[in-house]
PDB file of C-alpha atoms in Angstrom:
ATOM      1  CA  MET J   1      75.885  64.327 152.737  1.00 82.00           C
ATOM      2  CA  LYS J   2      75.834  65.942 156.162  1.00 86.00           C
ATOM      3  CA  SER J   3      72.668  67.896 154.984  1.00 87.00           C
ATOM      4  CA  THR J   4      70.938  64.822 153.194  1.00 85.00           C
ATOM      5  CA  ILE J   5      71.299  62.779 156.224  1.00 87.00           C
ATOM      6  CA  GLU J   6      69.720  65.889 158.689  1.00 90.00           C
ATOM      7  CA  ASP J   7      67.144  66.355 155.525  1.00 88.00           C
ATOM      8  CA  ILE J   8      66.077  62.371 155.943  1.00 85.00           C
ATOM      9  CA  ARG J   9      65.959  62.606 159.709  1.00 87.00           C
ATOM     10  CA  ARG J  10      63.726  65.880 159.790  1.00 90.00           C
ATOM     11  CA  MET J  11      61.078  63.561 157.187  1.00 86.00           C
ATOM     12  CA  LEU J  12      61.631  60.338 159.328  1.00 85.00           C
ATOM     13  CA  SER J  13      60.941  62.201 162.392  1.00 85.00           C
ATOM     14  CA  ASN J  14      57.903  64.304 160.596  1.00 88.00           C
ATOM     15  CA  GLY J  15      56.256  60.845 159.267  1.00 84.00           C
ATOM     16  CA  LEU J  16      56.578  62.005 155.554  1.00 84.00           C
ATOM     17  CA  TYR J  17      57.672  57.966 154.627  1.00 85.00           C
ATOM     18  CA  ARG J  18      54.858  56.470 154.524  1.00 83.00           C
ATOM     19  CA  ASP J  19      55.654  53.478 152.295  1.00 85.00           C
ATOM     20  CA  GLU J  20      58.146  51.419 150.431  1.00 86.00           C
ATOM     21  CA  GLN J  21      58.459  53.872 147.373  1.00 87.00           C
ATOM     22  CA  TYR J  22      59.242  56.964 149.561  1.00 86.00           C
ATOM     23  CA  ILE J  23      62.296  54.733 151.205  1.00 88.00           C
ATOM     24  CA  ARG J  24      63.214  53.378 148.483  1.00 89.00           C
ATOM     25  CA  ILE J  25      63.707  57.319 146.314  1.00 88.00           C
ATOM     26  CA  CYS J  26      63.786  59.839 148.735  1.00 86.00           C
ATOM     27  CA  ILE J  27      65.749  57.608 151.246  1.00 87.00           C
ATOM     28  CA  VAL J  28      67.995  55.261 149.332  1.00 90.00           C
ATOM     29  CA  ALA J  29      68.288  57.385 145.812  1.00 91.00           C
ATOM     30  CA  GLY J  30      69.301  60.720 147.914  1.00 89.00           C
ATOM     31  CA  MET J  31      71.878  58.377 149.617  1.00 89.00           C
ATOM     32  CA  LEU J  32      73.047  56.727 146.670  1.00 90.00           C
ATOM     33  CA  GLN J  33      72.830  60.317 145.141  1.00 90.00           C
ATOM     34  CA  ALA J  34      74.600  62.036 147.504  1.00 90.00           C
ATOM     35  CA  LEU J  35      77.448  59.366 147.568  1.00 89.00           C
ATOM     36  CA  GLY J  36      77.966  60.216 143.973  1.00 89.00           C
ATOM     37  CA  TRP J  37      75.992  57.660 142.156  1.00 89.00           C
ATOM     38  CA  ASN J  38      74.382  59.055 138.814  1.00 91.00           C
ATOM     39  CA  ILE J  39      70.656  57.770 139.812  1.00 91.00           C
ATOM     40  CA  TRP J  40      69.275  59.276 136.559  1.00 93.00           C
ATOM     41  CA  ASP J  41      71.540  57.186 134.554  1.00 89.00           C
ATOM     42  CA  PRO J  42      69.380  53.973 133.932  1.00 84.00           C
ATOM     43  CA  SER J  43      72.576  52.287 132.852  1.00 82.00           C
ATOM     44  CA  LYS J  44      74.156  52.240 135.912  1.00 84.00           C
ATOM     45  CA  PHE J  45      71.014  52.755 138.294  1.00 88.00           C
ATOM     46  CA  TYR J  46      67.551  50.486 137.850  1.00 86.00           C
ATOM     47  CA  THR J  47      64.551  50.302 140.234  1.00 88.00           C
ATOM     48  CA  GLU J  48      62.855  47.399 140.003  1.00 87.00           C
ATOM     49  CA  TYR J  49      65.177  45.022 138.464  1.00 83.00           C
ATOM     50  CA  PRO J  50      64.823  41.903 137.173  1.00 83.00           C
ATOM     51  CA  VAL J  51      66.603  38.557 138.795  1.00 79.00           C
ATOM     52  CA  ILE J  52      66.301  35.004 138.297  1.00 76.00           C
ATOM     53  CA  THR J  53      67.166  32.340 141.621  1.00 73.00           C
ATOM     54  CA  ILE J  54      68.882  29.603 140.571  1.00 73.00           C
ATOM     55  CA  ASN J  55      69.678  26.653 143.221  1.00 70.00           C
ATOM     56  CA  ALA J  56      73.376  26.545 142.813  1.00 71.00           C
ATOM     57  CA  ASN J  57      73.168  22.541 143.615  1.00 73.00           C
ATOM     58  CA  THR J  58      71.135  21.695 140.983  1.00 69.00           C
ATOM     59  CA  PRO J  59      70.275  23.316 137.610  1.00 62.00           C
ATOM     60  CA  ALA J  60      66.715  24.331 138.528  1.00 59.00           C
ATOM     61  CA  LEU J  61      65.260  27.815 138.815  1.00 59.00           C
ATOM     62  CA  LEU J  62      63.700  28.337 141.591  1.00 61.00           C
ATOM     63  CA  GLY J  63      62.137  31.751 140.539  1.00 65.00           C
ATOM     64  CA  ASN J  64      61.624  35.116 139.144  1.00 75.00           C
ATOM     65  CA  GLY J  65      61.666  38.580 140.954  1.00 82.00           C
ATOM     66  CA  LYS J  66      62.674  41.828 141.299  1.00 86.00           C
ATOM     67  CA  VAL J  67      65.707  43.662 143.483  1.00 86.00           C
ATOM     68  CA  ASP J  68      64.045  47.302 144.178  1.00 89.00           C
ATOM     69  CA  VAL J  69      67.703  48.877 143.247  1.00 90.00           C
ATOM     70  CA  ALA J  70      70.255  47.292 141.385  1.00 87.00           C
ATOM     71  CA  MET J  71      73.778  49.749 140.705  1.00 87.00           C
ATOM     72  CA  GLY J  72      76.532  49.095 138.650  1.00 81.00           C
ATOM     73  CA  LYS J  73      79.000  50.026 135.448  1.00 75.00           C
ATOM     74  CA  ASN J  74      76.836  48.852 132.671  1.00 71.00           C
ATOM     75  CA  LEU J  75      73.199  47.190 133.797  1.00 66.00           C
ATOM     76  CA  GLN J  76      71.605  47.113 129.985  1.00 65.00           C
ATOM     77  CA  THR J  77      74.080  44.755 128.560  1.00 65.00           C
ATOM     78  CA  LYS J  78      73.736  42.437 132.134  1.00 60.00           C
ATOM     79  CA  LYS J  79      77.341  41.936 130.814  1.00 63.00           C
ATOM     80  CA  GLU J  80      78.474  43.551 134.398  1.00 55.00           C
ATOM     81  CA  HIS J  81      79.495  40.448 137.075  1.00 57.00           C
ATOM     82  CA  LEU J  82      79.803  43.089 140.054  1.00 56.00           C
ATOM     83  CA  PHE J  83      76.861  45.211 141.193  1.00 75.00           C
ATOM     84  CA  THR J  84      74.894  45.491 144.147  1.00 82.00           C
ATOM     85  CA  LEU J  85      71.705  44.599 144.878  1.00 84.00           C
ATOM     86  CA  ILE J  86      69.437  46.468 147.546  1.00 86.00           C
ATOM     87  CA  GLU J  87      66.175  45.402 148.731  1.00 86.00           C
ATOM     88  CA  VAL J  88      63.598  48.185 150.371  1.00 88.00           C
ATOM     89  CA  LYS J  89      61.380  47.353 152.769  1.00 84.00           C
ATOM     90  CA  ALA J  90      58.910  50.163 154.478  1.00 80.00           C
ATOM     91  CA  LEU J  91      59.438  51.412 158.045  1.00 78.00           C
ATOM     92  CA  GLY J  92      58.929  49.181 160.394  1.00 71.00           C
ATOM     93  CA  ASN J  93      58.618  46.146 158.380  1.00 64.00           C
ATOM     94  CA  ILE J  94      62.197  44.718 159.902  1.00 60.00           C
ATOM     95  CA  VAL J  95      61.724  43.967 163.240  1.00 58.00           C
ATOM     96  CA  ASN J  96      64.878  42.847 165.483  1.00 58.00           C
ATOM     97  CA  ASN J  97      63.569  39.371 167.208  1.00 52.00           C
ATOM     98  CA  SER J  98      66.316  39.296 169.902  1.00 49.00           C
TER      99      SER J  98
END
């Protein structure tokens, strides 16, 4: 893990991560792989995972979209109820307004 973080820091300081795609693959997938996730198994690691947003108070569909990364036990059957969703942004696109 330490070498993964050092590599990410070095590449960040060299300005190599130009957009959201670099962040998603090079940082997020790299860190998840270092934590033991098999990022090469599409049943457990899925990019651009389709999601449907439903209003919890009324049975109304709010929209369709995609989340950058989803992880779970078996995403392809969609029977997994607990999984992790990660939304990725390019460097500098989240600004602290405090």
